[in-house]
Amino acid sequence: MTSAGSAEVPPRPQAVLGPLTRAAIFLVVTVDAGGEDTVRGLLADLSGLVKAVGFRSLDGGLSCVAGIGSRAWDRLYGRPKPPELHELPVFAGDQHKSVTTKGDLLFHLRAERMDLCFELETQLMVRLAGAVTVADETQGFRYFDARDVLGFVDGTENPTGPDASDAVLADDGGSYVIVQKYLHDMTAWNALSTEDQEMVIGRRKLSDIELSDEEKPSNSHVALNTITEPDGTEREILRDNMPFGRPAYGEFGTYFIGYAKTPSVTERMLENMFVGSPPGNYDRILDFSTPVTGTLFYVPTAEFLDNQPETQPESLGIGSLRRSQP
């Protein structure tokens, strides 16, 4: 997959490498029949909308990453299709099973203030009215020192600097992102001692220090999510997970979002978690956390969205790409 911009201009990725923020909204929608032109027009104007809303608070760090699902790509852009874009498989072990849910578009909104995310999402939905159906909306927040609601720091091993670019950006400047929404059984989790929780995660709860190989169980979350090649090279992804919840309704969860240059790395992590490595040695965190969504998206470059291809999907043969007038 190549960017629609000039070959002389380096690919300009969307803000997938942006820093962790205090607030985020994860919006997943499906495209209604006949809504393709509206969606293409919105995506072409996305960078302008982010600038317009973000200008109200220049230190707010507002950004928005748009991802496109496999079926939606066929409808919106046809061929060529990003080489590794496909429907997310279901990973099923003897005890636990992942889920794959509908999703044509992902909007990952981040800022230091929720009001900025809220306003941008409002503007997105105004533009998409009548063209999409909401599949899921989750508002996440930073919990103390970047902890999940289970009490552990989340994202410690994220790559930084050039390592992050190497892990996240494909050769064409795009990226792949998998999202999953997990709900936690806090009653069962809180019934464990802190020491037992640390064995489930593979880290010390207070200090966030990873347990030694001798201490760390093979079915801990850290052990099963460490992916290495035969030569010992570790394969990394970039997690921008956020906690969410409604305590009054007993809802506590973590929204997993992992960017990678190839979805195969994240999918291998999921296979390790649900099937086990070896099979049967599944991730113990699944005894307390249940996935309720799961979708894979491709994140094209910012240039692709700004200057979308003129070619139309063969299956539709209707409409034309139109940018809205300022």
mmCIF file of C-alpha atoms in Angstrom:
data_model
loop_
_atom_site.group_PDB
_atom_site.id
_atom_site.type_symbol
_atom_site.label_atom_id
_atom_site.label_comp_id
_atom_site.label_asym_id
_atom_site.label_seq_id
_atom_site.Cartn_x
_atom_site.Cartn_y
_atom_site.Cartn_z
ATOM 1 C CA MET A 1 0.000 0.000 0.000
ATOM 2 C CA THR A 2 1.461 3.347 -0.945
ATOM 3 C CA SER A 3 0.600 6.861 0.055
ATOM 4 C CA ALA A 4 -1.317 8.947 -2.424
ATOM 5 C CA GLY A 5 1.203 11.801 -2.012
ATOM 6 C CA SER A 6 4.214 12.492 -4.174
ATOM 7 C CA ALA A 7 6.887 9.801 -4.165
ATOM 8 C CA GLU A 8 9.417 12.538 -3.359
ATOM 9 C CA VAL A 9 7.675 13.375 -0.100
ATOM 10 C CA PRO A 10 8.404 10.999 2.811
ATOM 11 C CA PRO A 11 5.327 9.263 4.195
ATOM 12 C CA ARG A 12 3.783 11.305 7.003
ATOM 13 C CA PRO A 13 2.133 8.994 9.515
ATOM 14 C CA GLN A 14 -0.934 9.878 11.513
ATOM 15 C CA ALA A 15 -0.304 10.648 15.190
ATOM 16 C CA VAL A 16 0.159 7.014 16.183
ATOM 17 C CA LEU A 17 3.372 7.851 18.033
ATOM 18 C CA GLY A 18 1.737 10.523 20.168
ATOM 19 C CA PRO A 19 2.394 10.504 23.911
ATOM 20 C CA LEU A 20 0.059 9.046 26.499
ATOM 21 C CA THR A 21 -2.500 11.647 27.510
ATOM 22 C CA ARG A 22 -4.859 12.149 30.407
ATOM 23 C CA ALA A 23 -7.991 11.507 28.356
ATOM 24 C CA ALA A 24 -9.031 9.486 25.327
ATOM 25 C CA ILE A 25 -12.134 8.436 23.431
ATOM 26 C CA PHE A 26 -12.238 5.248 21.399
ATOM 27 C CA LEU A 27 -15.000 5.418 18.806
ATOM 28 C CA VAL A 28 -15.801 2.464 16.526
ATOM 29 C CA VAL A 29 -18.504 2.766 13.866
ATOM 30 C CA THR A 30 -19.814 0.782 10.932
ATOM 31 C CA VAL A 31 -20.505 2.454 7.589
ATOM 32 C CA ASP A 32 -24.135 2.357 6.506
ATOM 33 C CA ALA A 33 -25.057 1.427 2.943
ATOM 34 C CA GLY A 34 -24.690 4.551 0.836
ATOM 35 C CA GLY A 35 -22.563 6.333 3.429
ATOM 36 C CA GLU A 36 -19.269 5.821 1.639
ATOM 37 C CA ASP A 37 -18.973 9.292 0.111
ATOM 38 C CA THR A 38 -19.750 10.956 3.437
ATOM 39 C CA VAL A 39 -17.080 8.871 5.159
ATOM 40 C CA ARG A 40 -14.448 9.601 2.519
ATOM 41 C CA GLY A 41 -15.233 13.303 2.762
ATOM 42 C CA LEU A 42 -14.909 13.285 6.549
ATOM 43 C CA LEU A 43 -11.608 11.411 6.447
ATOM 44 C CA ALA A 44 -10.263 13.900 3.913
ATOM 45 C CA ASP A 45 -11.160 16.747 6.263
ATOM 46 C CA LEU A 46 -10.066 15.037 9.497
ATOM 47 C CA SER A 47 -6.764 16.880 9.891
ATOM 48 C CA GLY A 48 -8.534 20.206 9.484
ATOM 49 C CA LEU A 49 -11.134 19.332 12.123
ATOM 50 C CA VAL A 50 -8.406 18.354 14.593
ATOM 51 C CA LYS A 51 -6.635 21.662 13.989
ATOM 52 C CA ALA A 52 -9.840 23.668 14.367
ATOM 53 C CA VAL A 53 -10.805 22.083 17.688
ATOM 54 C CA GLY A 54 -7.240 21.825 18.991
ATOM 55 C CA PHE A 55 -6.527 25.500 18.307
ATOM 56 C CA ARG A 56 -8.837 26.426 21.171
ATOM 57 C CA SER A 57 -6.255 24.976 23.572
ATOM 58 C CA LEU A 58 -2.817 24.782 22.015
ATOM 59 C CA ASP A 59 -1.361 23.008 25.043
ATOM 60 C CA GLY A 60 -4.163 20.442 25.055
ATOM 61 C CA GLY A 61 -2.342 17.946 22.847
ATOM 62 C CA LEU A 62 -5.423 16.988 20.841
ATOM 63 C CA SER A 63 -4.907 14.338 18.185
ATOM 64 C CA CYS A 64 -7.027 11.811 16.337
ATOM 65 C CA VAL A 65 -5.956 8.649 14.564
ATOM 66 C CA ALA A 66 -8.347 7.096 12.059
ATOM 67 C CA GLY A 67 -8.235 3.386 11.287
ATOM 68 C CA ILE A 68 -10.117 1.535 8.545
ATOM 69 C CA GLY A 69 -11.354 -2.038 8.755
ATOM 70 C CA SER A 70 -10.950 -4.690 6.080
ATOM 71 C CA ARG A 71 -14.504 -4.701 4.722
ATOM 72 C CA ALA A 72 -14.709 -0.923 4.842
ATOM 73 C CA TRP A 73 -11.487 -0.604 2.857
ATOM 74 C CA ASP A 74 -13.012 -2.665 0.065
ATOM 75 C CA ARG A 75 -16.056 -0.404 0.013
ATOM 76 C CA LEU A 76 -14.203 2.891 0.341
ATOM 77 C CA TYR A 77 -11.055 2.390 -1.698
ATOM 78 C CA GLY A 78 -11.044 -0.997 -3.412
ATOM 79 C CA ARG A 79 -7.599 -2.054 -4.555
ATOM 80 C CA PRO A 80 -4.754 -2.008 -3.753
ATOM 81 C CA LYS A 81 -5.548 -3.140 -0.227
ATOM 82 C CA PRO A 82 -3.037 -2.923 2.636
ATOM 83 C CA PRO A 83 -1.264 -6.290 2.469
ATOM 84 C CA GLU A 84 -1.971 -7.418 6.038
ATOM 85 C CA LEU A 85 -5.439 -5.950 6.515
ATOM 86 C CA HIS A 86 -7.954 -8.688 7.294
ATOM 87 C CA GLU A 87 -10.684 -9.597 9.734
ATOM 88 C CA LEU A 88 -9.317 -10.248 13.219
ATOM 89 C CA PRO A 89 -9.369 -14.001 13.915
ATOM 90 C CA VAL A 90 -10.938 -15.499 17.026
ATOM 91 C CA PHE A 91 -8.430 -17.118 19.379
ATOM 92 C CA ALA A 92 -9.962 -19.989 21.321
ATOM 93 C CA GLY A 93 -8.389 -22.132 23.997
ATOM 94 C CA ASP A 94 -9.842 -24.723 26.344
ATOM 95 C CA GLN A 95 -10.756 -22.108 28.957
ATOM 96 C CA HIS A 96 -11.042 -18.761 27.222
ATOM 97 C CA LYS A 97 -12.005 -17.358 23.834
ATOM 98 C CA SER A 98 -11.479 -13.942 22.260
ATOM 99 C CA VAL A 99 -14.189 -12.161 20.319
ATOM 100 C CA THR A 100 -14.274 -10.395 16.973
ATOM 101 C CA THR A 101 -16.791 -7.591 16.657
ATOM 102 C CA LYS A 102 -18.008 -5.318 13.898
ATOM 103 C CA GLY A 103 -16.085 -2.159 13.126
ATOM 104 C CA ASP A 104 -15.429 -0.277 9.898
ATOM 105 C CA LEU A 105 -13.785 2.834 11.307
ATOM 106 C CA LEU A 106 -11.814 3.529 14.471
ATOM 107 C CA PHE A 107 -11.271 7.037 15.769
ATOM 108 C CA HIS A 108 -8.674 7.201 18.557
ATOM 109 C CA LEU A 109 -8.987 10.659 20.093
ATOM 110 C CA ARG A 110 -6.404 11.779 22.665
ATOM 111 C CA ALA A 111 -5.850 14.989 24.623
ATOM 112 C CA GLU A 112 -4.843 16.276 28.018
ATOM 113 C CA ARG A 113 -8.452 17.337 28.559
ATOM 114 C CA MET A 114 -11.604 15.322 27.978
ATOM 115 C CA ASP A 115 -13.517 18.365 26.771
ATOM 116 C CA LEU A 116 -11.275 18.542 23.692
ATOM 117 C CA CYS A 117 -11.923 14.887 22.880
ATOM 118 C CA PHE A 118 -15.627 15.399 23.528
ATOM 119 C CA GLU A 119 -15.847 18.380 21.186
ATOM 120 C CA LEU A 120 -13.934 16.676 18.408
ATOM 121 C CA GLU A 121 -16.072 13.554 18.675
ATOM 122 C CA THR A 122 -19.166 15.769 18.507
ATOM 123 C CA GLN A 123 -17.909 17.362 15.297
ATOM 124 C CA LEU A 124 -17.084 13.943 13.823
ATOM 125 C CA MET A 125 -20.563 12.630 14.524
ATOM 126 C CA VAL A 126 -22.180 15.753 13.052
ATOM 127 C CA ARG A 127 -20.309 15.095 9.829
ATOM 128 C CA LEU A 128 -21.082 11.363 9.886
ATOM 129 C CA ALA A 129 -24.768 11.686 10.749
ATOM 130 C CA GLY A 130 -26.846 9.290 8.667
ATOM 131 C CA ALA A 131 -23.765 7.586 7.221
ATOM 132 C CA VAL A 132 -22.590 5.400 10.108
ATOM 133 C CA THR A 133 -23.861 3.366 13.057
ATOM 134 C CA VAL A 134 -21.967 3.452 16.340
ATOM 135 C CA ALA A 135 -20.599 0.055 17.371
ATOM 136 C CA ASP A 136 -18.811 1.198 20.522
ATOM 137 C CA GLU A 137 -17.821 4.389 22.292
ATOM 138 C CA THR A 138 -15.505 4.239 25.284
ATOM 139 C CA GLN A 139 -14.153 7.176 27.251
ATOM 140 C CA GLY A 140 -10.820 6.434 28.917
ATOM 141 C CA PHE A 141 -8.892 8.322 31.549
ATOM 142 C CA ARG A 142 -5.439 8.301 33.067
ATOM 143 C CA TYR A 143 -5.594 6.571 36.437
ATOM 144 C CA PHE A 144 -2.961 7.904 38.843
ATOM 145 C CA ASP A 145 0.547 7.074 37.501
ATOM 146 C CA ALA A 146 -0.682 5.384 34.285
ATOM 147 C CA ARG A 147 -2.192 2.400 36.116
ATOM 148 C CA ASP A 148 -5.086 0.241 35.016
ATOM 149 C CA VAL A 149 -7.993 -0.290 37.373
ATOM 150 C CA LEU A 150 -6.387 -3.549 38.483
ATOM 151 C CA GLY A 151 -3.780 -1.334 40.126
ATOM 152 C CA PHE A 152 -0.763 -2.097 37.909
ATOM 153 C CA VAL A 153 1.130 0.331 35.670
ATOM 154 C CA ASP A 154 0.149 -0.316 32.041
ATOM 155 C CA GLY A 155 2.469 0.190 29.079
ATOM 156 C CA THR A 156 5.789 0.110 30.887
ATOM 157 C CA GLU A 157 7.570 -1.738 28.094
ATOM 158 C CA ASN A 158 6.389 0.574 25.321
ATOM 159 C CA PRO A 159 9.192 1.321 22.839
ATOM 160 C CA THR A 160 10.318 4.944 22.606
ATOM 161 C CA GLY A 161 12.065 7.131 20.027
ATOM 162 C CA PRO A 162 13.376 5.330 16.951
ATOM 163 C CA ASP A 163 12.459 1.973 18.482
ATOM 164 C CA ALA A 164 8.814 3.054 18.548
ATOM 165 C CA SER A 165 8.885 4.036 14.882
ATOM 166 C CA ASP A 166 10.510 0.729 13.980
ATOM 167 C CA ALA A 167 7.874 -1.219 15.904
ATOM 168 C CA VAL A 168 4.834 0.700 14.716
ATOM 169 C CA LEU A 169 5.319 2.048 11.200
ATOM 170 C CA ALA A 170 5.091 -0.175 8.138
ATOM 171 C CA ASP A 171 7.287 0.515 5.129
ATOM 172 C CA ASP A 172 4.562 2.666 3.551
ATOM 173 C CA GLY A 173 4.262 4.835 6.676
ATOM 174 C CA GLY A 174 0.968 3.269 7.723
ATOM 175 C CA SER A 175 0.325 1.110 10.755
ATOM 176 C CA TYR A 176 -1.992 -1.629 12.000
ATOM 177 C CA VAL A 177 -3.984 -1.360 15.197
ATOM 178 C CA ILE A 178 -5.971 -3.923 17.175
ATOM 179 C CA VAL A 179 -8.474 -2.827 19.809
ATOM 180 C CA GLN A 180 -10.152 -4.903 22.504
ATOM 181 C CA LYS A 181 -12.415 -3.796 25.309
ATOM 182 C CA TYR A 182 -11.964 -5.852 28.503
ATOM 183 C CA LEU A 183 -14.277 -5.922 31.516
ATOM 184 C CA HIS A 184 -12.762 -6.864 34.885
ATOM 185 C CA ASP A 185 -14.230 -8.951 37.690
ATOM 186 C CA MET A 186 -13.000 -6.692 40.454
ATOM 187 C CA THR A 187 -14.575 -8.779 43.209
ATOM 188 C CA ALA A 188 -12.571 -11.835 42.200
ATOM 189 C CA TRP A 189 -9.450 -9.746 41.570
ATOM 190 C CA ASN A 190 -9.570 -7.974 44.906
ATOM 191 C CA ALA A 191 -10.000 -11.318 46.657
ATOM 192 C CA LEU A 192 -6.421 -12.143 45.648
ATOM 193 C CA SER A 193 -3.531 -11.063 47.833
ATOM 194 C CA THR A 194 -1.164 -8.499 46.353
ATOM 195 C CA GLU A 195 1.454 -11.224 46.023
ATOM 196 C CA ASP A 196 -0.941 -13.427 44.047
ATOM 197 C CA GLN A 197 -1.893 -10.487 41.798
ATOM 198 C CA GLU A 198 1.804 -9.937 41.097
ATOM 199 C CA MET A 199 2.105 -13.574 39.998
ATOM 200 C CA VAL A 200 -0.779 -13.047 37.558
ATOM 201 C CA ILE A 201 0.771 -9.935 36.028
ATOM 202 C CA GLY A 202 4.479 -10.746 36.386
ATOM 203 C CA ARG A 203 5.374 -7.404 37.988
ATOM 204 C CA ARG A 204 5.542 -5.869 41.443
ATOM 205 C CA LYS A 205 2.403 -3.853 42.019
ATOM 206 C CA LEU A 206 3.878 -0.862 43.814
ATOM 207 C CA SER A 207 7.296 -0.494 42.172
ATOM 208 C CA ASP A 208 6.285 -1.752 38.680
ATOM 209 C CA ILE A 209 9.500 -3.808 38.563
ATOM 210 C CA GLU A 210 9.246 -6.951 36.439
ATOM 211 C CA LEU A 211 9.686 -10.212 38.338
ATOM 212 C CA SER A 212 12.809 -12.204 37.641
ATOM 213 C CA ASP A 213 12.608 -15.154 35.272
ATOM 214 C CA GLU A 214 12.855 -17.441 38.302
ATOM 215 C CA GLU A 215 9.927 -15.746 40.061
ATOM 216 C CA LYS A 216 7.696 -15.047 37.069
ATOM 217 C CA PRO A 217 5.144 -17.800 36.293
ATOM 218 C CA SER A 218 5.013 -19.005 32.682
ATOM 219 C CA ASN A 219 1.292 -18.148 32.589
ATOM 220 C CA SER A 220 1.777 -14.568 33.768
ATOM 221 C CA HIS A 221 0.613 -11.719 31.560
ATOM 222 C CA VAL A 222 4.147 -10.421 31.047
ATOM 223 C CA ALA A 223 5.608 -13.829 30.178
ATOM 224 C CA LEU A 224 3.001 -14.617 27.531
ATOM 225 C CA ASN A 225 3.123 -11.158 25.962
ATOM 226 C CA THR A 226 6.884 -11.124 25.466
ATOM 227 C CA ILE A 227 7.362 -12.140 21.831
ATOM 228 C CA THR A 228 10.834 -13.063 20.607
ATOM 229 C CA GLU A 229 12.177 -14.374 17.333
ATOM 230 C CA PRO A 230 14.412 -17.482 17.177
ATOM 231 C CA ASP A 231 17.477 -15.201 17.217
ATOM 232 C CA GLY A 232 16.288 -13.595 20.472
ATOM 233 C CA THR A 233 15.047 -10.362 18.906
ATOM 234 C CA GLU A 234 12.014 -9.065 20.803
ATOM 235 C CA ARG A 235 9.003 -7.962 18.740
ATOM 236 C CA GLU A 236 7.297 -4.925 20.202
ATOM 237 C CA ILE A 237 4.016 -3.066 19.868
ATOM 238 C CA LEU A 238 2.925 0.353 21.145
ATOM 239 C CA ARG A 239 0.115 0.221 23.701
ATOM 240 C CA ASP A 240 -2.046 3.250 24.433
ATOM 241 C CA ASN A 241 -4.365 1.406 26.806
ATOM 242 C CA MET A 242 -6.748 3.368 28.972
ATOM 243 C CA PRO A 243 -8.902 2.404 31.954
ATOM 244 C CA PHE A 244 -12.595 3.150 31.876
ATOM 245 C CA GLY A 245 -15.561 2.395 34.066
ATOM 246 C CA ARG A 246 -18.817 3.255 35.755
ATOM 247 C CA PRO A 247 -18.454 2.360 39.431
ATOM 248 C CA ALA A 248 -22.144 2.982 40.103
ATOM 249 C CA TYR A 249 -22.949 0.181 37.655
ATOM 250 C CA GLY A 250 -20.110 -2.094 38.781
ATOM 251 C CA GLU A 251 -18.318 -1.656 35.440
ATOM 252 C CA PHE A 252 -14.530 -1.594 35.437
ATOM 253 C CA GLY A 253 -12.378 -2.186 32.409
ATOM 254 C CA THR A 254 -9.319 -1.648 30.281
ATOM 255 C CA TYR A 255 -9.469 -0.567 26.660
ATOM 256 C CA PHE A 256 -6.566 -2.294 24.926
ATOM 257 C CA ILE A 257 -5.185 -0.589 21.827
ATOM 258 C CA GLY A 258 -1.969 -1.823 20.260
ATOM 259 C CA TYR A 259 -0.255 -0.263 17.225
ATOM 260 C CA ALA A 260 2.246 -2.347 15.242
ATOM 261 C CA LYS A 261 3.901 -2.418 11.822
ATOM 262 C CA THR A 262 2.370 -5.842 11.309
ATOM 263 C CA PRO A 263 -0.714 -7.280 13.018
ATOM 264 C CA SER A 264 1.030 -10.639 13.273
ATOM 265 C CA VAL A 265 2.885 -9.536 16.424
ATOM 266 C CA THR A 266 -0.252 -8.577 18.348
ATOM 267 C CA GLU A 267 -2.104 -11.624 17.042
ATOM 268 C CA ARG A 268 0.666 -13.852 18.335
ATOM 269 C CA MET A 269 0.304 -12.221 21.742
ATOM 270 C CA LEU A 270 -3.430 -12.908 21.659
ATOM 271 C CA GLU A 271 -2.861 -16.518 20.666
ATOM 272 C CA ASN A 272 -0.458 -16.906 23.581
ATOM 273 C CA MET A 273 -3.008 -15.358 25.920
ATOM 274 C CA PHE A 274 -6.108 -17.302 24.897
ATOM 275 C CA VAL A 275 -4.754 -20.585 23.526
ATOM 276 C CA GLY A 276 -1.638 -20.628 25.679
ATOM 277 C CA SER A 277 2.041 -21.217 25.093
ATOM 278 C CA PRO A 278 2.277 -24.134 25.106
ATOM 279 C CA PRO A 279 -1.449 -24.735 24.485
ATOM 280 C CA GLY A 280 -3.296 -24.830 27.777
ATOM 281 C CA ASN A 281 -0.838 -22.485 29.499
ATOM 282 C CA TYR A 282 -3.157 -19.495 29.040
ATOM 283 C CA ASP A 283 -2.817 -15.992 30.472
ATOM 284 C CA ARG A 284 -4.182 -16.039 34.032
ATOM 285 C CA ILE A 285 -5.408 -12.468 33.702
ATOM 286 C CA LEU A 286 -8.236 -13.917 31.586
ATOM 287 C CA ASP A 287 -9.640 -15.510 34.732
ATOM 288 C CA PHE A 288 -10.452 -11.944 35.815
ATOM 289 C CA SER A 289 -10.770 -10.013 32.524
ATOM 290 C CA THR A 290 -13.211 -10.766 29.706
ATOM 291 C CA PRO A 291 -13.000 -9.299 26.180
ATOM 292 C CA VAL A 292 -16.245 -7.880 24.827
ATOM 293 C CA THR A 293 -14.927 -6.347 21.582
ATOM 294 C CA GLY A 294 -12.090 -7.035 19.147
ATOM 295 C CA THR A 295 -11.279 -5.508 15.758
ATOM 296 C CA LEU A 296 -8.290 -4.948 13.472
ATOM 297 C CA PHE A 297 -7.819 -1.716 11.498
ATOM 298 C CA TYR A 298 -5.256 -0.284 9.104
ATOM 299 C CA VAL A 299 -4.055 3.260 9.776
ATOM 300 C CA PRO A 300 -3.116 4.936 6.488
ATOM 301 C CA THR A 301 -0.740 7.878 6.364
ATOM 302 C CA ALA A 302 -1.971 11.404 6.942
ATOM 303 C CA GLU A 303 -1.173 12.140 3.317
ATOM 304 C CA PHE A 304 -3.428 9.339 2.161
ATOM 305 C CA LEU A 305 -6.351 10.796 4.091
ATOM 306 C CA ASP A 306 -5.631 14.351 2.944
ATOM 307 C CA ASN A 307 -5.247 13.368 -0.713
ATOM 308 C CA GLN A 308 -7.388 10.298 -1.184
ATOM 309 C CA PRO A 309 -7.179 8.313 -4.404
ATOM 310 C CA GLU A 310 -9.544 9.191 -7.192
ATOM 311 C CA THR A 311 -10.174 5.538 -8.000
ATOM 312 C CA GLN A 312 -13.510 4.238 -6.812
ATOM 313 C CA PRO A 313 -14.269 0.819 -5.376
ATOM 314 C CA GLU A 314 -15.154 -1.592 -8.152
ATOM 315 C CA SER A 315 -18.069 -2.992 -6.186
ATOM 316 C CA LEU A 316 -19.793 0.372 -5.989
ATOM 317 C CA GLY A 317 -18.959 2.364 -9.068
ATOM 318 C CA ILE A 318 -20.829 5.319 -7.667
ATOM 319 C CA GLY A 319 -20.089 8.741 -6.405
ATOM 320 C CA SER A 320 -16.862 10.653 -6.407
ATOM 321 C CA LEU A 321 -14.482 11.832 -3.770
ATOM 322 C CA ARG A 322 -15.444 15.287 -2.719
ATOM 323 C CA ARG A 323 -13.845 17.418 -0.069
ATOM 324 C CA SER A 324 -16.179 19.691 1.802
ATOM 325 C CA GLN A 325 -15.953 23.376 1.177
ATOM 326 C CA PRO A 326 -14.305 25.394 3.957
#
